[in-house]
Structure formats: structure tokens, C-alpha cells
């Protein structure tokens, strides 16, 4: 029984002690680190950017999973590659030429993902799904950690799984927002491969245990 990939988001970590958060992730069963990049335009919040990513790249070998909540992300694809990002995800809602953007991300050597907001139907991915390494389904409105999981996400995960199976796509399904130990099993059973969590992990008294709680969830 394969276990889900856990991608802790450092958005809920203590930014005055990022080393501690990275160290905890290094010692945990998480394989990825989720980096939430916000520009104050696409979402009503500003997080952190390239200098921070470049600095923490020196502290870990984990897969860097960057979630770009920025307008015109295609302007920065090369920069993200240069600072060591492995998986680069852009939002469907920011793109006019999504196919071109995905092509560029893959050509320069990263895995390419597309994120969809809670109001964006899965069906819109029909003509791009075969090009994707990852679909990120937002289970909250992007911009902040600590929000509640939106229930219709379970159906969207199932629809994405069906689309992947119908088309022979190799894309993995990542679910982001409001994930915790109580809903993880239902998310995995709906078809998710990767779980992102910020507040559940970094507000837990034992972040390593919290990561294990998510990691040890299996499909029936
Ligand atoms: C929201 C971000 C999420 C967020 C998740 O815009 O994309 O990755 O950090 O936070 P939690 O797990 O607290 O909902
Ligand atoms: Zn995210």
C-alpha cells in the first residue's frame, strides 16, 4: 500500500527560526517542502520570495514544491529553476498560454503543475492533463493558512482521478488547504497522492508526529 507524499508548507512556520522548521522536516517522513509564493495581487497576501528559497535550499535535500500564487508567473520560471525549485506549479486562473508555460517549465528541467481554485472546474484541465506532472487542487481559497477545508473538494479529487485514468496522464494529485489528521483519509481515498499542510503541522506540539499522522494514512 503506497503512502502519500507529505509536503509541509512553511507558511505556518516561525519565520524568525526557519532553520528549526527545515530541520524538523529533514528529520521527518515528509519527502517534499511546499513553498507558498504570494504577490499581493493574485491573492490578498504577500509571503516570501526568491532570497528565502535560495537560503533554505542550502539546508535540505527535500524536493522543493513551489506553489506560485502570483500574476504572470511565466516571467520567473528560469529564476525558480536557478534557485533550486524541483516542482513548479502555476495557477490555471493566471494563464492565457498555459500550454506554453507548462512546456517551458519542463524544458528547463522542472516538474510542472497546475493549481485550480475552489471555483475552477476540473473539466478545464481536459486538454492539458497529459502534459502535467501534477494537479494541485485548492481546498481553500488561496492566500492564507489556517482556513477550513471546502467539502466539494472530495468530488473534485475524484473527477481529477477519473480524468487522469481516462487520458493515461501520469499527473499526481496534490491537495492543499485545511488538511489535518481527521480528513486526510477521506482525501486519500478520493484519490490524492500528495498532502500539503501548514497549520496542522507547525501548530502541532510535535510537528514530526503530525507529519507521521498524515503519512500513515492509507487507502482501504
Ligand atoms: C494557501 C496555501 C496553502 C496553505 C495551507 O494559500 O496555498 O499551502 O499554506 O495552509 P493550511 O494547511 O493551514 O490550510
Ligand atoms: Zn500552497
Coordinates of N, CA and C and ligand atoms in Angstrom, one line a residue:
X1 N 0.9 -1.2 0.0 CA 0.0 0.0 0.0 C 0.9 1.2 0.0
X2 N 0.8 2.0 -1.1 CA 1.7 3.2 -1.1 C 1.2 4.3 -0.2
X3 N 2.2 5.0 0.4 CA 1.8 6.1 1.4 C 1.8 7.4 0.6
X4 N 1.0 8.3 1.1 CA 1.0 9.6 0.5 C 2.3 10.4 0.7
X5 N 2.7 11.2 -0.3 CA 3.8 12.1 -0.1 C 3.3 13.3 0.7
X6 N 4.0 13.7 1.7 CA 3.6 14.8 2.6 C 4.5 16.0 2.2
X7 N 3.9 17.1 2.0 CA 4.6 18.4 1.6 C 4.2 19.5 2.6
X8 N 5.0 19.5 3.7 CA 4.7 20.5 4.7 C 4.9 21.9 4.2
X9 N 4.0 22.8 4.4 CA 4.1 24.2 3.9 C 4.7 25.0 5.1
X10 N 5.8 25.7 4.8 CA 6.5 26.5 5.8 C 5.7 27.8 6.1
X11 N 4.6 28.0 5.4 CA 3.9 29.3 5.6 C 3.4 29.4 7.1
X12 N 3.2 28.3 7.8 CA 2.8 28.4 9.2 C 4.0 28.2 10.2
X13 N 5.2 28.2 9.6 CA 6.4 28.0 10.5 C 6.8 29.4 11.1
X14 N 7.6 29.4 12.1 CA 8.1 30.6 12.7 C 9.2 31.2 11.8
X15 N 8.9 32.3 11.1 CA 9.9 32.8 10.2 C 11.2 33.3 10.8
X16 N 11.1 33.6 12.2 CA 12.4 34.0 12.8 C 13.3 32.8 13.1
X17 N 12.7 31.6 12.9 CA 13.6 30.4 13.1 C 13.3 29.4 12.0
X18 N 13.5 29.8 10.8 CA 13.2 28.9 9.7 C 14.0 27.6 9.7
X19 N 15.3 27.8 10.2 CA 16.1 26.6 10.3 C 15.5 25.5 11.1
X20 N 14.8 25.9 12.2 CA 14.2 24.9 13.1 C 13.1 24.1 12.2
X21 N 12.3 24.8 11.5 CA 11.3 24.2 10.7 C 11.9 23.2 9.6
X22 N 12.9 23.7 9.0 CA 13.6 22.9 7.9 C 14.2 21.6 8.6
X23 N 14.8 21.9 9.8 CA 15.5 20.8 10.5 C 14.4 19.7 10.9
X24 N 13.2 20.2 11.3 CA 12.2 19.2 11.6 C 11.7 18.4 10.4
X25 N 11.6 19.1 9.3 CA 11.2 18.4 8.1 C 12.3 17.4 7.6
X26 N 13.5 17.9 7.8 CA 14.6 17.0 7.4 C 14.6 15.7 8.2
X27 N 14.2 15.8 9.5 CA 14.1 14.6 10.3 C 12.8 13.8 10.3
X28 N 11.9 14.2 9.4 CA 10.6 13.6 9.3 C 10.4 12.7 8.1
X29 N 9.2 12.2 8.0 CA 8.9 11.3 6.9 C 8.4 12.1 5.7
X30 N 8.4 13.4 5.8 CA 8.0 14.2 4.6 C 9.0 14.2 3.6
X31 N 8.6 14.0 2.3 CA 9.6 14.0 1.2 C 9.7 15.3 0.5
X32 N 8.7 16.1 0.6 CA 8.7 17.4 -0.1 C 8.6 18.6 0.9
X33 N 8.9 19.8 0.4 CA 8.7 21.0 1.2 C 7.8 21.9 0.3
X34 N 6.7 22.4 0.8 CA 5.8 23.2 0.0 C 6.1 24.7 0.3
X35 N 6.3 25.4 -0.8 CA 6.7 26.8 -0.7 C 5.6 27.7 -1.3
X36 N 4.9 28.4 -0.5 CA 3.8 29.2 -0.9 C 4.2 30.7 -1.3
X37 N 4.3 31.0 -2.6 CA 4.8 32.3 -3.0 C 3.6 33.2 -3.4
X38 N 3.4 34.3 -2.7 CA 2.2 35.2 -2.9 C 2.7 36.6 -3.2
X39 N 2.0 37.2 -4.2 CA 2.4 38.5 -4.7 C 1.6 39.7 -4.2
X40 N 0.5 39.4 -3.4 CA -0.3 40.6 -3.1 C -1.3 41.0 -4.2
X41 N -1.2 40.4 -5.3 CA -2.1 40.7 -6.4 C -3.1 39.6 -6.8
X42 N -2.5 38.4 -7.1 CA -3.3 37.3 -7.4 C -4.1 36.8 -6.1
X43 N -3.4 37.0 -5.0 CA -4.0 36.7 -3.7 C -3.8 37.9 -2.7
X44 N -4.7 38.1 -1.8 CA -4.6 39.2 -0.9 C -3.6 39.0 0.3
X45 N -2.4 38.6 -0.1 CA -1.4 38.4 0.9 C 0.0 38.4 0.2
X46 N 1.0 38.7 0.9 CA 2.4 38.6 0.4 C 3.2 37.7 1.3
X47 N 3.9 36.7 0.8 CA 4.6 35.8 1.7 C 6.1 36.0 1.6
X48 N 6.8 35.2 0.8 CA 8.2 35.4 0.7 C 8.6 35.0 -0.7
X49 N 9.9 35.3 -1.0 CA 10.2 35.1 -2.4 C 11.6 34.4 -2.6
X50 N 12.3 34.8 -3.6 CA 13.5 34.0 -4.0 C 14.6 34.0 -3.0
X51 N 14.9 35.1 -2.4 CA 16.1 35.1 -1.5 C 15.9 34.1 -0.3
X52 N 14.6 33.9 0.1 CA 14.4 33.0 1.2 C 14.5 31.5 0.7
X53 N 14.0 31.3 -0.5 CA 14.1 29.9 -1.1 C 15.6 29.6 -1.3
X54 N 16.3 30.5 -1.8 CA 17.7 30.3 -2.1 C 18.5 30.0 -0.8
X55 N 18.1 30.6 0.3 CA 18.8 30.4 1.5 C 18.5 29.0 2.1
X56 N 17.2 28.6 2.1 CA 16.8 27.4 2.7 C 17.2 26.2 1.8
X57 N 17.5 26.5 0.5 CA 18.0 25.4 -0.4 C 19.2 24.7 0.1
X58 N 20.1 25.6 0.8 CA 21.3 25.1 1.4 C 21.1 24.1 2.6
X59 N 19.9 24.1 3.1 CA 19.7 23.4 4.4 C 19.0 22.1 4.2
X60 N 18.7 21.7 3.0 CA 17.9 20.5 2.9 C 18.0 19.9 1.5
X61 N 17.8 18.6 1.4 CA 17.8 17.9 0.1 C 16.4 17.5 -0.3
X62 N 15.4 17.9 0.5 CA 14.0 17.6 0.2 C 13.6 18.2 -1.2
X63 N 12.6 17.6 -1.8 CA 12.0 18.2 -3.0 C 11.4 19.5 -2.8
X64 N 11.7 20.6 -3.5 CA 11.1 21.9 -3.4 C 9.9 22.0 -4.3
X65 N 8.8 22.1 -3.7 CA 7.5 22.1 -4.3 C 6.9 23.6 -4.2
X66 N 7.1 24.3 -5.3 CA 6.8 25.8 -5.2 C 5.4 26.0 -5.8
X67 N 4.5 26.6 -5.0 CA 3.2 26.9 -5.4 C 3.1 28.4 -5.7
X68 N 3.0 28.8 -6.9 CA 3.1 30.2 -7.3 C 1.7 30.9 -7.3
X69 N 1.4 31.7 -6.3 CA 0.2 32.4 -6.3 C 0.5 33.9 -6.7
X70 N 1.0 34.0 -7.9 CA 1.4 35.3 -8.5 C 0.9 35.5 -9.9
X71 N 0.7 36.7 -10.3 CA 0.3 37.0 -11.6 C 1.5 36.9 -12.6
X72 N 1.2 36.5 -13.8 CA 2.2 36.3 -14.8 C 3.5 35.5 -14.3
X73 N 3.2 34.3 -13.8 CA 4.3 33.5 -13.2 C 5.4 33.2 -14.3
X74 N 5.0 33.2 -15.5 CA 5.9 32.8 -16.6 C 7.2 33.7 -16.6
X75 N 7.1 34.9 -16.0 CA 8.2 35.8 -16.0 C 9.4 35.3 -15.2
X76 N 9.1 34.3 -14.3 CA 10.1 33.9 -13.3 C 10.5 32.5 -13.3
X77 N 10.1 31.8 -14.4 CA 10.3 30.3 -14.4 C 11.8 30.0 -14.3
X78 N 12.6 30.7 -15.1 CA 14.1 30.5 -15.1 C 14.7 30.7 -13.7
X79 N 14.2 31.8 -13.1 CA 14.7 32.2 -11.7 C 14.4 31.0 -10.7
X80 N 13.2 30.5 -10.8 CA 12.9 29.4 -9.8 C 13.8 28.2 -10.1
X81 N 14.1 27.9 -11.3 CA 15.0 26.8 -11.6 C 16.4 27.1 -11.0
X82 N 16.8 28.3 -11.2 CA 18.2 28.6 -10.8 C 18.4 28.5 -9.2
X83 N 17.3 28.8 -8.5 CA 17.4 28.8 -7.0 C 17.1 27.4 -6.4
X84 N 16.8 26.4 -7.3 CA 16.7 25.0 -6.8 C 15.3 24.5 -6.6
X85 N 14.3 25.1 -7.3 CA 13.0 24.5 -7.2 C 12.9 23.3 -8.1
X86 N 12.2 22.2 -7.6 CA 12.1 21.0 -8.4 C 10.7 20.8 -9.1
X87 N 9.7 21.2 -8.4 CA 8.3 21.1 -8.9 C 7.7 22.5 -8.9
X88 N 7.3 23.0 -10.1 CA 6.8 24.4 -10.2 C 5.3 24.4 -10.6
X89 N 4.5 24.9 -9.7 CA 3.0 24.9 -10.0 C 2.5 26.3 -10.2
X90 N 1.8 26.5 -11.3 CA 1.2 27.8 -11.6 C -0.3 27.7 -11.5
X91 N -1.0 28.8 -11.2 CA -2.4 28.7 -11.2 C -3.1 28.8 -12.6
X92 N -4.0 27.9 -12.8 CA -4.8 28.0 -14.1 C -5.4 29.4 -14.3
X93 N -5.8 30.0 -13.2 CA -6.5 31.3 -13.4 C -5.6 32.5 -13.8
X94 N -4.3 32.2 -13.8 CA -3.3 33.3 -14.1 C -2.9 33.2 -15.6
X95 N -3.4 32.2 -16.3 CA -2.8 31.8 -17.6 C -3.6 32.1 -18.8
X96 N -3.0 32.7 -19.8 CA -3.6 32.8 -21.1 C -3.0 31.7 -22.0
X97 N -1.7 31.5 -21.9 CA -1.0 30.5 -22.6 C -0.4 29.4 -21.7
X98 N -1.3 28.7 -21.1 CA -0.9 27.6 -20.1 C 0.0 26.6 -20.8
X99 N -0.4 26.1 -22.0 CA 0.4 25.1 -22.6 C 1.9 25.5 -22.8
X100 N 2.0 26.8 -23.2 CA 3.4 27.3 -23.4 C 4.2 27.3 -22.1
X101 N 3.5 27.8 -21.0 CA 4.1 27.9 -19.7 C 4.6 26.5 -19.2
X102 N 3.7 25.5 -19.3 CA 4.0 24.1 -18.9 C 5.2 23.6 -19.7
X103 N 5.1 23.8 -21.0 CA 6.2 23.4 -21.8 C 7.6 24.0 -21.4
X104 N 7.6 25.2 -21.1 CA 8.8 25.9 -20.7 C 9.3 25.3 -19.3
X105 N 8.4 25.2 -18.4 CA 8.8 24.6 -17.1 C 9.5 23.3 -17.3
X106 N 8.9 22.4 -18.1 CA 9.5 21.1 -18.3 C 10.8 21.1 -19.1
X107 N 10.8 22.0 -20.1 CA 12.0 22.1 -21.0 C 13.3 22.5 -20.2
X108 N 13.1 23.3 -19.1 CA 14.3 23.7 -18.4 C 14.5 22.8 -17.2
X109 N 13.8 21.8 -17.1 CA 14.2 20.7 -16.1 C 13.4 20.6 -14.8
X110 N 12.2 21.2 -14.8 CA 11.4 21.0 -13.5 C 10.2 20.2 -13.9
X111 N 9.6 19.7 -12.8 CA 8.3 19.1 -13.0 C 7.2 20.2 -13.0
X112 N 6.2 20.0 -13.8 CA 5.2 21.1 -14.0 C 3.8 20.8 -13.4
X113 N 3.3 21.7 -12.6 CA 2.0 21.5 -12.1 C 1.0 22.7 -12.4
X114 N -0.3 22.4 -12.3 CA -1.3 23.4 -12.4 C -2.2 23.3 -11.2
X115 N -2.4 24.5 -10.6 CA -3.3 24.6 -9.4 C -4.7 25.2 -9.9
X116 N -5.7 24.6 -9.3 CA -7.1 25.2 -9.6 C -7.7 25.7 -8.3
X117 N -8.3 26.9 -8.4 CA -9.0 27.4 -7.2 C -10.3 26.6 -7.0
X118 N -10.9 26.9 -5.8 CA -12.1 26.1 -5.5 C -13.3 26.3 -6.5
X119 N -13.3 27.4 -7.2 CA -14.4 27.7 -8.2 C -14.1 27.2 -9.6
X120 N -12.9 26.7 -9.8 CA -12.4 26.3 -11.2 C -12.7 24.8 -11.4
X121 N -13.6 24.5 -12.4 CA -13.9 23.1 -12.7 C -12.8 22.3 -13.2
X122 N -12.7 21.1 -12.7 CA -11.7 20.1 -13.2 C -11.7 19.9 -14.7
X123 N -12.9 20.0 -15.3 CA -13.0 19.7 -16.7 C -12.1 20.7 -17.5
X124 N -11.8 21.8 -17.0 CA -11.0 22.8 -17.8 C -9.6 22.3 -18.0
X125 N -9.2 21.2 -17.3 CA -7.9 20.6 -17.4 C -7.8 19.5 -18.5
X126 N -8.9 19.3 -19.2 CA -9.0 18.2 -20.1 C -8.0 18.2 -21.2
X127 N -7.7 19.4 -21.7 CA -6.8 19.4 -22.9 C -5.3 19.7 -22.5
X128 N -5.0 19.7 -21.2 CA -3.7 19.9 -20.7 C -3.2 18.8 -19.8
X129 N -4.1 17.9 -19.4 CA -3.8 16.9 -18.3 C -2.6 16.0 -18.7
X130 N -2.6 15.7 -20.0 CA -1.5 14.7 -20.4 C -0.1 15.4 -20.4
X131 N 0.0 16.7 -20.3 CA 1.3 17.4 -20.2 C 1.7 17.6 -18.8
X132 N 0.8 17.3 -17.8 CA 1.1 17.7 -16.5 C 1.8 16.6 -15.6
X133 N 2.7 17.0 -14.7 CA 3.2 16.1 -13.7 C 2.4 16.2 -12.5
X134 N 1.6 17.3 -12.3 CA 0.9 17.4 -11.0 C -0.3 18.3 -11.2
X135 N -1.4 18.0 -10.5 CA -2.6 18.8 -10.4 C -2.7 19.2 -9.0
X136 N -2.7 20.5 -8.7 CA -2.9 20.9 -7.3 C -4.3 21.4 -7.1
X137 N -5.1 20.7 -6.3 CA -6.5 21.1 -6.1 C -6.5 21.9 -4.8
X138 N -6.9 23.2 -4.9 CA -7.0 24.1 -3.8 C -8.3 23.7 -3.0
X139 N -8.1 23.4 -1.7 CA -9.3 23.0 -0.9 C -9.7 24.2 0.1
X140 N -9.0 25.3 -0.2 CA -9.4 26.6 0.5 C -9.1 27.7 -0.6
X141 N -9.6 28.9 -0.4 CA -9.3 30.0 -1.3 C -7.9 30.4 -1.0
X142 N -7.0 30.4 -2.0 CA -5.6 30.7 -1.7 C -5.3 32.0 -1.1
X143 N -4.3 32.1 -0.3 CA -3.9 33.4 0.3 C -3.5 33.3 1.8
X144 N -4.0 32.3 2.5 CA -3.8 32.2 3.9 C -3.7 30.7 4.4
X145 N -3.0 30.5 5.4 CA -3.0 29.2 6.0 C -4.1 29.3 7.1
X146 N -4.5 28.1 7.7 CA -5.4 28.1 8.8 C -6.9 28.2 8.5
X147 N -7.2 28.0 7.2 CA -8.7 28.0 6.8 C -9.3 26.6 6.8
X148 N -10.6 26.6 6.7 CA -11.3 25.3 6.7 C -11.4 24.7 5.4
X149 N -11.2 23.4 5.3 CA -11.3 22.5 4.1 C -12.7 22.7 3.5
X150 N -12.8 23.0 2.2 CA -14.1 23.1 1.5 C -14.5 21.7 1.0
X151 N -15.7 21.4 1.4 CA -16.2 20.0 1.2 C -16.3 19.5 -0.2
X152 N -16.6 20.4 -1.2 CA -16.8 19.9 -2.5 C -15.4 19.4 -3.1
X153 N -14.3 19.6 -2.4 CA -13.0 19.2 -2.9 C -13.0 17.7 -3.1
X154 N -13.7 16.9 -2.2 CA -13.6 15.4 -2.4 C -14.1 15.0 -3.8
X155 N -15.2 15.7 -4.2 CA -15.7 15.4 -5.6 C -14.7 15.8 -6.7
X156 N -14.0 16.9 -6.4 CA -13.1 17.4 -7.4 C -11.8 16.5 -7.5
X157 N -11.5 15.9 -6.4 CA -10.3 15.0 -6.4 C -10.7 13.7 -7.2
X158 N -12.0 13.2 -7.0 CA -12.4 12.1 -7.7 C -12.5 12.4 -9.2
X159 N -13.0 13.5 -9.6 CA -13.1 13.9 -11.0 C -11.7 14.0 -11.7
X160 N -10.7 14.5 -10.9 CA -9.4 14.6 -11.4 C -8.8 13.2 -11.6
X161 N -9.0 12.4 -10.7 CA -8.5 11.0 -10.8 C -9.1 10.3 -12.0
X162 N -10.4 10.5 -12.2 CA -11.1 9.9 -13.4 C -10.5 10.4 -14.7
X163 N -10.3 11.8 -14.7 CA -9.7 12.4 -15.9 C -8.3 11.8 -16.2
X164 N -7.5 11.6 -15.2 CA -6.1 11.1 -15.3 C -6.2 9.6 -15.8
X165 N -7.1 8.9 -15.3 CA -7.3 7.5 -15.7 C -7.8 7.4 -17.2
X166 N -8.7 8.2 -17.5 CA -9.3 8.2 -18.9 C -8.2 8.6 -19.9
X167 N -7.3 9.5 -19.6 CA -6.4 10.0 -20.6 C -5.0 9.4 -20.5
X168 N -4.8 8.5 -19.5 CA -3.5 7.9 -19.4 C -2.4 8.9 -18.9
X169 N -2.9 10.0 -18.3 CA -1.9 11.0 -17.8 C -1.2 10.4 -16.6
X170 N 0.1 10.9 -16.4 CA 0.9 10.5 -15.3 C 0.8 11.5 -14.1
X171 N -0.1 12.4 -14.2 CA -0.1 13.5 -13.2 C -0.4 13.0 -11.8
X172 N 0.2 13.5 -10.8 CA -0.1 13.2 -9.4 C -1.1 14.3 -8.9
X173 N -1.9 13.9 -7.9 CA -2.9 14.8 -7.4 C -2.4 15.3 -6.0
X174 N -2.3 16.7 -5.9 CA -1.9 17.3 -4.6 C -3.1 18.1 -4.1
X175 N -3.3 18.0 -2.8 CA -4.5 18.7 -2.2 C -3.9 19.6 -1.1
X176 N -4.4 20.9 -1.2 CA -3.8 22.0 -0.4 C -4.8 22.9 0.2
X177 N -4.8 22.9 1.6 CA -5.7 23.8 2.3 C -6.6 23.0 3.3
X178 N -6.4 23.3 4.6 CA -7.3 22.7 5.6 C -7.1 21.2 5.8
X179 N -6.0 20.7 5.4 CA -5.7 19.3 5.6 C -5.2 19.0 7.0
X180 N -5.8 18.0 7.7 CA -5.4 17.6 9.0 C -5.6 16.1 9.2
X181 N -5.3 15.6 10.4 CA -5.4 14.1 10.6 C -6.8 13.6 10.5
X182 N -7.8 14.4 10.7 CA -9.2 13.9 10.7 C -9.8 13.8 9.3
X183 N -9.3 14.6 8.3 CA -9.9 14.5 7.0 C -8.9 13.8 6.0
X184 N -7.7 13.5 6.4 CA -6.7 13.0 5.5 C -7.1 11.7 4.8
X185 N -7.7 10.8 5.6 CA -8.1 9.5 5.0 C -9.1 9.7 3.9
X186 N -10.1 10.5 4.1 CA -11.1 10.7 3.1 C -10.5 11.4 1.8
X187 N -9.5 12.3 2.0 CA -8.8 12.9 0.9 C -8.0 11.9 0.1
X188 N -7.3 11.0 0.8 CA -6.5 10.0 0.1 C -7.5 9.0 -0.6
X189 N -8.6 8.6 0.1 CA -9.5 7.7 -0.6 C -10.1 8.3 -1.8
X190 N -10.3 9.6 -1.8 CA -10.8 10.2 -3.0 C -9.8 10.2 -4.2
X191 N -8.5 10.0 -3.9 CA -7.6 9.8 -5.0 C -6.3 10.7 -4.9
X192 N -6.1 11.4 -3.8 CA -5.0 12.3 -3.6 C -3.7 11.5 -3.4
X193 N -2.6 12.0 -4.0 CA -1.3 11.4 -3.9 C -0.4 12.2 -2.9
X194 N -0.6 13.5 -2.8 CA 0.3 14.4 -2.1 C -0.6 15.3 -1.2
X195 N -0.3 15.3 0.1 CA -1.0 16.2 1.0 C -0.1 17.4 1.5
X196 N -0.6 18.6 1.3 CA 0.1 19.8 1.8 C -0.6 20.1 3.2
X197 N 0.2 20.5 4.1 CA -0.4 21.0 5.4 C 0.6 22.0 6.0
X198 N 0.0 23.2 6.4 CA 0.8 24.2 7.1 C 0.5 24.2 8.6
X199 N -0.7 24.7 8.9 CA -1.1 25.0 10.3 C -1.2 23.6 11.1
X200 N -1.7 22.6 10.4 CA -1.8 21.3 11.2 C -0.4 20.9 11.7
X201 N 0.6 21.0 10.8 CA 1.9 20.5 11.2 C 2.6 21.5 12.1
X202 N 2.7 22.8 11.7 CA 3.5 23.7 12.5 C 2.8 24.3 13.8
X203 N 1.6 24.1 13.9 CA 0.9 24.5 15.2 C 0.7 23.3 16.1
X204 N 1.2 22.1 15.6 CA 1.1 20.9 16.4 C 2.2 20.9 17.5
X205 N 2.0 20.4 18.6 CA 3.0 20.4 19.7 C 4.2 19.5 19.2
X206 N 4.0 18.6 18.3 CA 5.0 17.7 17.8 C 4.9 17.6 16.3
X207 N 5.5 18.5 15.6 CA 5.4 18.6 14.1 C 5.8 17.2 13.4
X208 N 6.8 16.5 14.0 CA 7.2 15.3 13.4 C 6.1 14.2 13.5
X209 N 5.4 14.2 14.6 CA 4.3 13.3 14.8 C 3.1 13.7 13.9
X210 N 2.9 15.0 13.7 CA 1.8 15.4 12.9 C 2.1 15.0 11.4
X211 N 3.3 15.1 11.0 CA 3.7 14.6 9.6 C 3.4 13.1 9.5
X212 N 3.9 12.4 10.5 CA 3.6 10.9 10.5 C 2.1 10.6 10.5
X213 N 1.3 11.3 11.2 CA -0.1 11.1 11.2 C -0.7 11.2 9.8
X214 N -0.2 12.1 9.0 CA -0.7 12.2 7.6 C 0.0 11.1 6.8
X215 N 1.2 10.9 7.0 CA 2.0 10.0 6.1 C 1.4 8.5 6.3
X216 N 0.9 8.2 7.5 CA 0.5 6.8 7.7 C -1.0 6.6 7.3
X217 N -1.6 7.5 6.7 CA -2.9 7.3 6.2 C -2.9 6.5 4.9
X218 N -3.6 5.4 4.8 CA -3.6 4.6 3.6 C -5.0 4.5 3.0
X219 N -5.1 4.1 1.8 CA -6.4 3.8 1.1 C -6.9 2.4 1.6
X220 N -8.2 2.3 1.7 CA -8.7 1.0 2.0 C -8.7 0.1 0.8
Ligands
LIG1 C1 -2.9 28.7 0.9 C2 -1.6 27.9 0.7 C3 -1.6 26.7 1.4 C4 -1.5 26.9 2.9 C5 -2.1 25.7 3.6 O1 -2.9 29.8 0.0 O2 -1.5 27.6 -0.7 O3 -0.4 25.9 1.1 O4 -0.2 27.2 3.4 O5 -2.3 26.1 5.0 P1 -3.2 25.2 5.9 O6 -2.6 23.8 5.8 O7 -3.0 25.8 7.3 O8 -4.6 25.3 5.4
LIG2 ZN1 0.1 26.1 -1.3

